[in-house]
Short mmCIF file of C-alpha atoms and ligand atoms in Angstrom, two decimals:
data_model
loop_
_atom_site.label_atom_id
_atom_site.label_comp_id
_atom_site.label_asym_id
_atom_site.label_seq_id
_atom_site.Cartn_x
_atom_site.Cartn_y
_atom_site.Cartn_z
CA UNK A 1 47.21 -82.16 -8.56
CA UNK A 2 49.13 -79.32 -7.03
CA UNK A 3 51.70 -79.95 -9.72
CA UNK A 4 49.01 -79.92 -12.42
CA UNK A 5 47.69 -76.58 -11.21
CA UNK A 6 51.13 -75.01 -11.21
CA UNK A 7 51.78 -76.25 -14.72
CA UNK A 8 48.42 -74.98 -15.88
CA UNK A 9 49.10 -71.55 -14.39
CA UNK A 10 52.51 -71.34 -16.00
CA UNK A 11 51.20 -72.45 -19.36
CA UNK A 12 48.22 -70.10 -19.22
CA UNK A 13 50.32 -67.11 -18.21
CA UNK A 14 52.56 -67.65 -21.22
CA UNK A 15 49.66 -68.14 -23.54
CA UNK A 16 47.75 -65.07 -22.48
CA UNK A 17 50.68 -62.95 -23.58
CA UNK A 18 50.09 -64.17 -27.13
CA UNK A 19 46.59 -62.74 -27.14
CA UNK A 20 46.33 -59.65 -29.34
CA UNK A 21 42.58 -59.22 -29.76
CA UNK A 22 39.38 -59.45 -27.80
CA UNK A 23 38.62 -62.59 -29.78
CA UNK A 24 41.87 -64.18 -28.65
CA UNK A 25 41.02 -63.33 -25.05
CA UNK A 26 37.61 -64.87 -25.36
CA UNK A 27 39.09 -68.08 -26.77
CA UNK A 28 41.53 -68.04 -23.91
CA UNK A 29 38.74 -67.70 -21.34
CA UNK A 30 36.85 -70.63 -22.83
CA UNK A 31 39.95 -72.74 -23.04
CA UNK A 32 40.98 -72.31 -19.38
CA UNK A 33 38.08 -70.99 -17.37
CA UNK A 34 35.05 -72.17 -19.32
CA UNK A 35 32.70 -74.99 -18.30
CA UNK A 36 34.77 -77.47 -20.22
CA UNK A 37 37.99 -75.54 -19.70
CA UNK A 38 41.25 -76.95 -18.48
CA UNK A 39 40.95 -75.65 -14.93
CA UNK A 40 37.49 -77.13 -14.58
CA UNK A 41 38.79 -80.44 -15.91
CA UNK A 42 41.46 -80.54 -13.20
CA UNK A 43 38.98 -79.63 -10.50
CA UNK A 44 36.81 -82.58 -11.50
CA UNK A 45 39.48 -84.77 -9.87
CA UNK A 46 38.95 -83.06 -6.47
CA UNK A 47 36.62 -85.83 -5.37
CA UNK A 48 39.49 -88.26 -5.16
CA UNK A 49 41.41 -86.09 -2.70
CA UNK A 50 41.67 -86.68 1.05
CA UNK A 51 39.73 -84.43 3.41
CA UNK A 52 42.91 -82.62 4.52
CA UNK A 53 44.14 -81.98 1.03
CA UNK A 54 40.85 -80.81 -0.44
CA UNK A 55 40.71 -77.32 1.10
CA UNK A 56 44.36 -76.68 0.29
CA UNK A 57 43.95 -77.68 -3.33
CA UNK A 58 40.67 -75.79 -3.44
CA UNK A 59 42.39 -72.66 -2.23
CA UNK A 60 45.20 -73.10 -4.74
CA UNK A 61 42.68 -73.60 -7.53
CA UNK A 62 40.86 -70.42 -6.51
CA UNK A 63 44.12 -68.51 -6.55
CA UNK A 64 44.96 -69.79 -10.01
CA UNK A 65 41.50 -68.82 -11.28
CA UNK A 66 41.57 -65.39 -9.65
CA UNK A 67 45.00 -64.66 -11.00
CA UNK A 68 44.03 -65.72 -14.54
CA UNK A 69 40.84 -63.75 -14.34
CA UNK A 70 42.54 -60.60 -13.20
CA UNK A 71 45.15 -60.94 -15.95
CA UNK A 72 42.36 -61.47 -18.41
CA UNK A 73 40.62 -58.38 -17.12
CA UNK A 74 43.76 -56.27 -17.33
CA UNK A 75 44.56 -57.38 -20.84
CA UNK A 76 41.01 -56.83 -21.97
CA UNK A 77 41.29 -53.18 -20.92
CA UNK A 78 44.61 -52.78 -22.71
CA UNK A 79 43.36 -54.32 -25.93
CA UNK A 80 40.10 -52.36 -25.87
CA UNK A 81 42.07 -49.17 -25.55
CA UNK A 82 44.36 -50.12 -28.42
CA UNK A 83 41.44 -51.03 -30.66
CA UNK A 84 39.78 -47.71 -29.90
CA UNK A 85 42.96 -45.85 -30.79
CA UNK A 86 43.29 -47.84 -33.97
CA UNK A 87 39.73 -47.11 -35.06
CA UNK A 88 40.09 -43.43 -34.21
CA UNK A 89 43.22 -43.12 -36.27
CA UNK A 90 41.52 -44.95 -39.15
CA UNK A 91 38.76 -42.34 -39.03
CA UNK A 92 41.13 -39.43 -38.88
CA UNK A 93 40.54 -37.03 -41.78
CA UNK A 94 43.20 -35.28 -43.76
CA UNK A 95 42.15 -31.67 -43.56
CA UNK A 96 44.67 -30.73 -46.24
CA UNK A 97 42.80 -32.76 -48.89
CA UNK A 98 40.91 -30.51 -51.31
CA UNK A 99 37.15 -30.67 -50.64
CA UNK A 100 34.40 -31.60 -53.06
CA UNK A 101 33.09 -28.31 -54.39
CA UNK A 102 29.29 -28.12 -54.52
CA UNK A 103 28.26 -27.07 -58.02
CA UNK A 104 26.78 -23.58 -57.72
CA UNK A 105 23.96 -22.40 -59.92
CA UNK A 106 24.36 -19.12 -61.75
CA UNK A 107 22.23 -16.22 -62.76
CA UNK A 108 21.05 -16.17 -66.34
CA UNK A 109 22.70 -13.34 -68.32
CA UNK A 110 19.28 -11.75 -68.90
CA UNK A 111 18.62 -11.72 -65.16
CA UNK A 112 22.04 -10.18 -64.55
CA UNK A 113 21.32 -7.40 -67.02
CA UNK A 114 17.76 -6.78 -65.76
CA UNK A 115 19.11 -6.43 -62.21
CA UNK A 116 21.81 -4.08 -63.40
CA UNK A 117 19.27 -1.89 -65.21
CA UNK A 118 17.10 -1.87 -62.08
CA UNK A 119 20.05 -0.85 -59.91
CA UNK A 120 20.95 2.03 -62.20
CA UNK A 121 17.42 3.44 -62.31
CA UNK A 122 16.81 2.89 -58.61
CA UNK A 123 19.95 4.97 -58.09
CA UNK A 124 18.11 7.78 -59.91
CA UNK A 125 15.04 7.41 -57.71
CA UNK A 126 12.86 5.20 -59.91
CA UNK A 127 10.80 2.43 -58.31
CA UNK A 128 9.91 -0.91 -59.87
CA UNK A 129 6.42 -1.78 -61.13
CA UNK A 130 5.10 -4.93 -62.72
CA UNK A 131 2.03 -5.79 -64.73
CA UNK A 132 0.26 -8.83 -66.18
CA UNK A 133 1.64 -10.67 -69.19
CA UNK A 134 -1.90 -11.56 -70.26
CA UNK A 135 -3.22 -8.11 -70.94
CA UNK A 136 -6.35 -6.34 -72.05
CA UNK A 137 -6.36 -4.84 -75.53
CA UNK A 138 -7.34 -1.63 -73.76
CA UNK A 139 -4.06 -1.28 -71.82
CA UNK A 140 -1.82 -2.77 -74.48
CA UNK A 141 -3.16 -0.47 -77.21
CA UNK A 142 -6.06 1.88 -76.59
CA UNK A 143 -4.77 3.57 -73.42
CA UNK A 144 -1.52 4.14 -75.31
CA UNK A 145 -3.24 6.05 -78.08
CA UNK A 146 -3.32 3.09 -80.47
CA UNK A 147 -7.01 2.77 -81.38
CA UNK A 148 -8.44 -0.25 -83.18
CA UNK A 149 -7.43 -0.26 -86.86
CA UNK A 150 -4.49 2.03 -86.11
CA UNK A 151 -1.68 0.99 -88.46
CA UNK A 152 0.78 0.97 -85.54
CA UNK A 153 -0.85 -2.29 -84.37
CA UNK A 154 0.79 -3.93 -87.35
CA UNK A 155 4.20 -3.08 -85.94
CA UNK A 156 3.51 -5.54 -83.15
CA UNK A 157 2.18 -8.88 -84.40
CA UNK A 158 0.25 -10.07 -81.40
CA UNK A 159 -0.90 -13.32 -79.84
CA UNK A 160 -4.61 -12.79 -79.24
CA UNK A 161 -6.47 -14.93 -76.72
CA UNK A 162 -9.83 -13.32 -77.46
CA UNK A 163 -10.67 -10.09 -79.29
CA UNK A 164 -10.13 -8.13 -76.07
CA UNK A 165 -7.32 -10.18 -74.44
CA UNK A 166 -3.78 -10.79 -75.67
CA UNK A 167 -0.23 -11.53 -74.55
CA UNK A 168 1.20 -8.07 -74.04
CA UNK A 169 3.41 -6.99 -76.92
CA UNK A 170 5.39 -4.50 -74.82
CA UNK A 171 5.75 -3.34 -71.23
CA UNK A 172 4.12 0.01 -72.09
CA UNK A 173 0.64 -1.03 -70.81
CA UNK A 174 2.08 -0.79 -67.29
CA UNK A 175 2.42 2.97 -67.94
CA UNK A 176 -1.35 3.21 -68.20
CA UNK A 177 -1.98 0.81 -65.28
CA UNK A 178 0.37 2.74 -63.00
CA UNK A 179 -1.14 6.12 -63.88
CA UNK A 180 -4.61 4.74 -63.08
CA UNK A 181 -3.35 3.41 -59.79
CA UNK A 182 -1.44 6.52 -58.72
CA UNK A 183 -3.41 9.48 -60.01
CA UNK A 184 -3.32 12.25 -58.97
CA UNK A 185 -0.04 11.63 -57.13
CA UNK A 186 3.22 13.06 -58.45
CA UNK A 187 5.81 12.15 -59.40
CA UNK A 188 5.17 8.90 -61.22
CA UNK A 189 8.70 7.60 -61.53
CA UNK A 190 8.86 3.93 -62.41
CA UNK A 191 10.61 1.32 -64.42
CA UNK A 192 8.88 -1.88 -65.52
CA UNK A 193 10.92 -4.97 -66.30
CA UNK A 194 9.08 -7.92 -67.80
CA UNK A 195 8.35 -10.46 -70.50
CA UNK A 196 6.61 -9.51 -73.72
CA UNK A 197 5.33 -11.58 -76.66
CA UNK A 198 5.20 -11.16 -80.42
CA UNK A 199 4.59 -13.45 -83.37
CA UNK A 200 8.22 -13.46 -84.47
CA UNK A 201 10.79 -16.23 -84.49
CA UNK A 202 14.16 -16.13 -86.23
CA UNK A 203 17.85 -15.55 -85.49
CA UNK A 204 17.18 -12.06 -84.18
CA UNK A 205 13.59 -12.39 -82.92
CA UNK A 206 12.09 -14.61 -80.26
CA UNK A 207 8.33 -14.95 -79.62
CA UNK A 208 9.05 -14.14 -75.98
CA UNK A 209 11.54 -11.50 -74.97
CA UNK A 210 12.15 -8.92 -72.27
CA UNK A 211 11.74 -5.18 -72.04
CA UNK A 212 12.29 -2.54 -69.42
CA UNK A 213 9.86 0.35 -69.64
CA UNK A 214 10.45 3.71 -67.99
CA UNK A 215 7.99 6.45 -67.12
CA UNK A 216 8.45 9.79 -65.37
CA UNK A 217 5.54 12.18 -64.89
CA UNK A 218 5.81 15.36 -62.87
CA UNK A 219 5.45 19.11 -63.17
CA UNK A 220 7.86 20.58 -65.74
CA UNK A 221 9.42 17.39 -67.04
CA UNK A 222 11.30 18.34 -70.19
CA UNK A 223 12.93 16.61 -73.12
CA UNK A 224 16.32 17.51 -71.67
CA UNK A 225 15.42 15.49 -68.55
CA UNK A 226 14.86 12.47 -70.77
CA UNK A 227 18.22 13.02 -72.40
CA UNK A 228 20.01 13.41 -69.09
CA UNK A 229 18.48 10.29 -67.58
CA UNK A 230 19.29 8.19 -70.65
CA UNK A 231 22.84 9.50 -70.92
CA UNK A 232 23.41 8.69 -67.27
CA UNK A 233 21.99 5.21 -67.86
CA UNK A 234 24.18 4.61 -70.93
CA UNK A 235 27.32 5.65 -69.07
CA UNK A 236 26.63 3.43 -66.09
CA UNK A 237 25.67 0.51 -68.27
CA UNK A 238 28.27 0.71 -71.02
CA UNK A 239 31.09 2.92 -69.74
CA UNK A 240 31.84 6.46 -68.60
CA UNK A 241 32.81 7.66 -72.09
CA UNK A 242 29.53 6.69 -73.72
CA UNK A 243 27.82 9.10 -76.06
CA UNK A 244 24.15 8.90 -76.97
CA UNK A 245 22.31 10.10 -80.04
CA UNK A 246 18.59 10.80 -80.33
CA UNK A 247 16.97 10.31 -83.71
CA UNK A 248 13.45 11.57 -84.47
CA UNK A 249 11.01 8.69 -84.66
CA UNK A 250 7.36 7.82 -84.20
CA UNK A 251 5.45 6.08 -81.44
CA UNK A 252 1.72 6.67 -80.95
CA UNK A 253 2.14 7.15 -77.19
CA UNK A 254 4.88 9.79 -77.32
CA UNK A 255 5.23 13.17 -79.00
CA UNK A 256 7.90 14.00 -79.91
CA UNK A 257 9.45 10.54 -80.13
CA UNK A 258 13.06 9.54 -80.45
CA UNK A 259 15.06 6.44 -81.02
CA UNK A 260 18.18 6.40 -78.89
CA UNK A 261 21.55 5.11 -80.02
CA UNK A 262 24.71 4.62 -77.99
CA UNK A 263 28.16 4.97 -79.52
CA UNK A 264 29.23 1.51 -80.70
CA UNK A 265 30.78 -0.40 -77.80
CA UNK A 266 32.88 -2.51 -80.18
CA UNK A 267 34.59 0.20 -82.22
CA UNK A 268 33.93 3.23 -79.97
CA UNK A 269 32.21 4.95 -82.84
CA UNK A 270 34.80 4.37 -85.58
CA UNK A 271 32.53 2.02 -87.53
CA UNK A 272 32.58 -1.79 -87.58
CA UNK A 273 30.45 -4.76 -88.51
CA UNK A 274 28.47 -4.73 -85.23
CA UNK A 275 27.24 -1.17 -85.81
CA UNK A 276 26.89 -1.58 -89.59
CA UNK A 277 29.76 0.91 -90.02
CA UNK A 278 27.66 3.74 -88.59
CA UNK A 279 29.43 4.01 -85.22
CA UNK A 280 26.03 3.86 -83.46
CA UNK A 281 23.87 1.13 -81.92
CA UNK A 282 20.14 1.54 -81.37
CA UNK A 283 19.12 0.54 -77.87
CA UNK A 284 15.71 1.99 -77.09
CA UNK A 285 12.63 3.97 -78.04
CA UNK A 286 11.53 7.02 -76.10
CA UNK A 287 9.71 10.31 -76.12
CA UNK A 288 7.57 12.80 -74.25
CA UNK A 289 4.36 11.16 -73.06
CA UNK A 290 1.56 12.00 -75.52
CA UNK A 291 -1.07 14.37 -74.01
CA UNK A 292 -3.82 11.87 -74.82
CA UNK A 293 -2.00 9.16 -72.90
CA UNK A 294 -1.69 11.45 -69.88
CA UNK A 295 -5.35 12.31 -70.17
CA UNK A 296 -6.48 8.67 -70.41
CA UNK A 297 -4.27 7.94 -67.41
CA UNK A 298 -6.09 10.63 -65.42
CA UNK A 299 -3.51 13.39 -65.48
CA UNK A 300 -4.00 16.88 -66.87
CA UNK A 301 -1.57 17.50 -69.75
CA UNK A 302 -1.89 21.23 -69.12
CA UNK A 303 -0.38 20.77 -65.67
CA UNK A 304 2.01 17.88 -65.92
CA UNK A 305 4.34 16.40 -68.48
CA UNK A 306 6.41 13.27 -68.70
CA UNK A 307 8.80 11.15 -70.65
CA UNK A 308 8.83 7.43 -71.33
CA UNK A 309 11.20 4.93 -72.81
CA UNK A 310 11.33 1.22 -73.57
CA UNK A 311 14.36 -0.93 -74.12
CA UNK A 312 14.93 -4.53 -75.21
CA UNK A 313 16.86 -6.50 -72.62
CA UNK A 314 18.07 -9.16 -75.06
CA UNK A 315 19.61 -6.56 -77.32
CA UNK A 316 21.43 -4.87 -74.45
CA UNK A 317 22.64 -8.23 -73.12
CA UNK A 318 23.94 -9.28 -76.53
CA UNK A 319 25.80 -5.99 -76.96
CA UNK A 320 27.22 -6.04 -73.47
CA UNK A 321 28.53 -9.60 -73.65
CA UNK A 322 29.24 -9.82 -77.39
CA UNK A 323 26.65 -12.59 -77.95
CA UNK A 324 25.92 -12.97 -81.65
CA UNK A 325 22.90 -15.28 -81.66
CA UNK A 326 19.74 -14.45 -79.73
CA UNK A 327 18.80 -18.13 -79.48
CA UNK A 328 21.74 -18.81 -77.16
CA UNK A 329 19.82 -16.89 -74.50
CA UNK A 330 16.90 -19.32 -74.62
CA UNK A 331 18.42 -22.72 -75.38
CA UNK A 332 19.75 -23.04 -71.83
CA UNK A 333 22.90 -24.89 -72.81
CA UNK A 334 24.96 -24.96 -69.60
CA UNK A 335 28.20 -24.62 -71.57
CA UNK A 336 26.95 -21.18 -72.59
CA UNK A 337 25.34 -20.25 -69.27
CA UNK A 338 28.40 -21.21 -67.19
CA UNK A 339 30.34 -18.33 -68.70
CA UNK A 340 28.44 -15.64 -66.81
N1 DAH B 1 6.75 0.05 -76.53
C1 DAH B 1 7.71 0.26 -77.57
C2 DAH B 1 8.02 -1.06 -78.25
O1 DAH B 1 7.78 -2.05 -77.71
C3 DAH B 1 8.99 0.81 -77.03
C4 DAH B 1 8.82 2.20 -76.50
C5 DAH B 1 9.03 3.29 -77.32
C6 DAH B 1 8.40 2.41 -75.21
C7 DAH B 1 8.86 4.58 -76.88
C8 DAH B 1 8.24 3.72 -74.73
C9 DAH B 1 8.47 4.81 -75.60
O2 DAH B 1 7.85 3.96 -73.49
O3 DAH B 1 8.30 6.04 -75.12
O4 DAH B 1 8.50 -1.04 -79.35
#
């Protein structure tokens, strides 16, 4: 039996060296040290031993078991460590690999231009006002010196909700609303960006579009102030060499009124298809606030004066970016929108 134990130890010590995984080690434990393992099998024969031999063999058997167990223990540690290293290196990331770029949203070209217009006028001390898109006939027309049956109403085909309520056809009603709110404070110095609605729909007209209104009321505001502010705007928006041209025009809420052109940004005034060979592009309507509008707004036209203007954001955006079809701005095709 002594011999058997020695052989078993030798055999087991060789075999344990072949173990390369925790699974192998577990198999090994079952094979040698388990309930039905080889060592246990040998020890079953202990009963046949003499009383003198039994303790000696017992001791030897304990030694063999202890030695195998401690080897098993040692190797388990080694293999665990190796497996940990292996799994760590499998998880290692290559920080030189290019990452997955999150797709960023973009600003719509109209929003870009509205913000740019706001920045320019804020730089001149204007503040931003807003007003409702569903508007009273009173603010959209009457307070702007466009009484019922006035032919100027025909210039702006409107969406009526009821005889007194409509979708605003321009941002000008916010002139009247702001005067009401601020009177008698001076100066009133605002711009009003927003959506407006007209019954129009073709390649150059959309039933919804955007305007930015401007209004300055103070003591001694003159036509030359209007010109200076608009020239400054045109230069910041379209380039330092911009020229502007004011043409006499008519709006019921201003007197005198002017339409304002900028020198053509395509041909620099030489004449091309964009400007219809005139060298000029119309970008806004403007004028000195009509005394009746001041009066209805609660200001005394004998004491104060003002100018106003209104521009179409779509038109300015199309000119600035060379967009030739208005509908591109509303179809929301990402291939178009990604370019801004
Ligand atoms: N409200 C006008 C329109 O929609 C534009 C306009 C013209 C606004 C002259 C003004 C102005 O404030 O003074 O056609």
